[in-house]
Amino acid sequence: MTDAVGSIDMPDAQDEAPDKKKARKGGKRGKKGPFGRLALFYRQIVAELRKVVWPTRSQLTTYTTVVIIFVVIMIGLVTVIDYGFSNLIKYVFG
């Protein structure tokens, strides 16, 4: 079948034969000392932090409010359950 590009019968590209060269040990990190690797690490951190989409002030306020309300509700729920269990234990064991 030759009418479709990349069909099962005729792939659009041949697989490359594996190279017989040996891979260099260490790559870029192999040449640098510990301070060079540390500098590379910090450059990579800065590059990743630039990709982050930071929330606006209003979004941050909304998220913080939602989390605080959720925590207060969970504290109340756990308190009520704990109070109920303690009364149940007092009733059962006297």
PDB file of C-alpha atoms in Angstrom:
ATOM      1  CA  MET A   1       0.000   0.000   0.000  1.00  0.00           C
ATOM      2  CA  THR A   2       1.679   3.205  -1.137  1.00  0.00           C
ATOM      3  CA  ASP A   3      -1.100   5.806  -1.012  1.00  0.00           C
ATOM      4  CA  ALA A   4      -0.750   6.664   2.699  1.00  0.00           C
ATOM      5  CA  VAL A   5       2.355   8.268   4.088  1.00  0.00           C
ATOM      6  CA  GLY A   6       3.764   6.221   6.905  1.00  0.00           C
ATOM      7  CA  SER A   7       1.471   3.237   6.378  1.00  0.00           C
ATOM      8  CA  ILE A   8       2.271  -0.156   7.794  1.00  0.00           C
ATOM      9  CA  ASP A   9       3.366  -1.542   4.444  1.00  0.00           C
ATOM     10  CA  MET A  10       5.658   1.347   3.585  1.00  0.00           C
ATOM     11  CA  PRO A  11       6.982   3.507   6.432  1.00  0.00           C
ATOM     12  CA  ASP A  12       7.857   7.106   5.611  1.00  0.00           C
ATOM     13  CA  ALA A  13      11.381   6.888   7.071  1.00  0.00           C
ATOM     14  CA  GLN A  14      13.845   4.088   7.557  1.00  0.00           C
ATOM     15  CA  ASP A  15      15.178   3.287  11.018  1.00  0.00           C
ATOM     16  CA  GLU A  16      18.667   4.574  11.556  1.00  0.00           C
ATOM     17  CA  ALA A  17      21.392   2.032  12.097  1.00  0.00           C
ATOM     18  CA  PRO A  18      23.009   2.324  15.515  1.00  0.00           C
ATOM     19  CA  ASP A  19      26.351   4.140  15.465  1.00  0.00           C
ATOM     20  CA  LYS A  20      29.381   2.162  16.441  1.00  0.00           C
ATOM     21  CA  LYS A  21      30.999   5.131  18.189  1.00  0.00           C
ATOM     22  CA  LYS A  22      31.492   4.948  21.911  1.00  0.00           C
ATOM     23  CA  ALA A  23      29.504   7.467  23.902  1.00  0.00           C
ATOM     24  CA  ARG A  24      31.645   9.938  25.795  1.00  0.00           C
ATOM     25  CA  LYS A  25      31.622   9.347  29.477  1.00  0.00           C
ATOM     26  CA  GLY A  26      30.071  12.167  31.491  1.00  0.00           C
ATOM     27  CA  GLY A  27      29.149  14.468  28.616  1.00  0.00           C
ATOM     28  CA  LYS A  28      29.313  18.159  29.554  1.00  0.00           C
ATOM     29  CA  ARG A  29      29.443  17.358  33.252  1.00  0.00           C
ATOM     30  CA  GLY A  30      32.519  15.205  32.817  1.00  0.00           C
ATOM     31  CA  LYS A  31      34.698  18.209  31.924  1.00  0.00           C
ATOM     32  CA  LYS A  32      33.595  20.515  34.718  1.00  0.00           C
ATOM     33  CA  GLY A  33      34.686  20.434  38.317  1.00  0.00           C
ATOM     34  CA  PRO A  34      32.343  20.562  41.287  1.00  0.00           C
ATOM     35  CA  PHE A  35      31.957  24.363  41.085  1.00  0.00           C
ATOM     36  CA  GLY A  36      31.149  24.189  37.384  1.00  0.00           C
ATOM     37  CA  ARG A  37      28.497  21.570  38.047  1.00  0.00           C
ATOM     38  CA  LEU A  38      27.073  23.679  40.880  1.00  0.00           C
ATOM     39  CA  ALA A  39      26.910  26.725  38.597  1.00  0.00           C
ATOM     40  CA  LEU A  40      25.176  24.617  35.932  1.00  0.00           C
ATOM     41  CA  PHE A  41      22.692  23.403  38.538  1.00  0.00           C
ATOM     42  CA  TYR A  42      21.810  26.967  39.578  1.00  0.00           C
ATOM     43  CA  ARG A  43      21.483  28.078  35.943  1.00  0.00           C
ATOM     44  CA  GLN A  44      19.067  25.230  35.368  1.00  0.00           C
ATOM     45  CA  ILE A  45      17.073  26.228  38.464  1.00  0.00           C
ATOM     46  CA  VAL A  46      16.764  29.803  37.214  1.00  0.00           C
ATOM     47  CA  ALA A  47      15.745  28.564  33.759  1.00  0.00           C
ATOM     48  CA  GLU A  48      13.011  26.370  35.254  1.00  0.00           C
ATOM     49  CA  LEU A  49      11.741  29.178  37.502  1.00  0.00           C
ATOM     50  CA  ARG A  50      11.368  31.414  34.452  1.00  0.00           C
ATOM     51  CA  LYS A  51       8.992  28.835  32.949  1.00  0.00           C
ATOM     52  CA  VAL A  52       6.673  28.943  35.978  1.00  0.00           C
ATOM     53  CA  VAL A  53       3.379  30.768  35.541  1.00  0.00           C
ATOM     54  CA  TRP A  54       3.117  32.713  38.781  1.00  0.00           C
ATOM     55  CA  PRO A  55      -0.374  33.511  40.136  1.00  0.00           C
ATOM     56  CA  THR A  56      -1.570  37.085  40.322  1.00  0.00           C
ATOM     57  CA  ARG A  57      -2.162  38.717  43.686  1.00  0.00           C
ATOM     58  CA  SER A  58      -5.930  38.197  43.474  1.00  0.00           C
ATOM     59  CA  GLN A  59      -5.502  34.521  42.551  1.00  0.00           C
ATOM     60  CA  LEU A  60      -3.094  34.034  45.435  1.00  0.00           C
ATOM     61  CA  THR A  61      -5.556  35.675  47.843  1.00  0.00           C
ATOM     62  CA  THR A  62      -8.371  33.451  46.556  1.00  0.00           C
ATOM     63  CA  TYR A  63      -6.307  30.272  46.826  1.00  0.00           C
ATOM     64  CA  THR A  64      -5.129  31.156  50.325  1.00  0.00           C
ATOM     65  CA  THR A  65      -8.679  31.901  51.466  1.00  0.00           C
ATOM     66  CA  VAL A  66      -9.957  28.602  50.082  1.00  0.00           C
ATOM     67  CA  VAL A  67      -7.188  26.672  51.836  1.00  0.00           C
ATOM     68  CA  ILE A  68      -7.773  28.400  55.179  1.00  0.00           C
ATOM     69  CA  ILE A  69     -11.533  27.783  54.989  1.00  0.00           C
ATOM     70  CA  PHE A  70     -10.944  24.132  54.098  1.00  0.00           C
ATOM     71  CA  VAL A  71      -8.532  23.683  57.013  1.00  0.00           C
ATOM     72  CA  VAL A  72     -10.985  25.296  59.457  1.00  0.00           C
ATOM     73  CA  ILE A  73     -13.775  22.991  58.227  1.00  0.00           C
ATOM     74  CA  MET A  74     -11.541  19.935  58.585  1.00  0.00           C
ATOM     75  CA  ILE A  75     -10.499  21.004  62.107  1.00  0.00           C
ATOM     76  CA  GLY A  76     -14.164  21.327  63.049  1.00  0.00           C
ATOM     77  CA  LEU A  77     -14.979  17.931  61.539  1.00  0.00           C
ATOM     78  CA  VAL A  78     -12.128  16.185  63.338  1.00  0.00           C
ATOM     79  CA  THR A  79     -13.058  17.929  66.602  1.00  0.00           C
ATOM     80  CA  VAL A  80     -16.680  16.778  66.355  1.00  0.00           C
ATOM     81  CA  ILE A  81     -15.653  13.202  65.517  1.00  0.00           C
ATOM     82  CA  ASP A  82     -13.092  13.169  68.357  1.00  0.00           C
ATOM     83  CA  TYR A  83     -15.652  14.512  70.824  1.00  0.00           C
ATOM     84  CA  GLY A  84     -18.153  11.868  69.696  1.00  0.00           C
ATOM     85  CA  PHE A  85     -15.653   9.033  70.014  1.00  0.00           C
ATOM     86  CA  SER A  86     -14.522  10.209  73.463  1.00  0.00           C
ATOM     87  CA  ASN A  87     -18.113  10.285  74.700  1.00  0.00           C
ATOM     88  CA  LEU A  88     -18.735   6.860  73.162  1.00  0.00           C
ATOM     89  CA  ILE A  89     -15.655   5.438  74.916  1.00  0.00           C
ATOM     90  CA  LYS A  90     -16.749   7.005  78.227  1.00  0.00           C
ATOM     91  CA  TYR A  91     -20.205   5.478  77.788  1.00  0.00           C
ATOM     92  CA  VAL A  92     -18.897   2.004  76.877  1.00  0.00           C
ATOM     93  CA  PHE A  93     -16.116   1.738  79.442  1.00  0.00           C
ATOM     94  CA  GLY A  94     -17.629   3.937  82.158  1.00  0.00           C
TER      95      GLY A  94
END
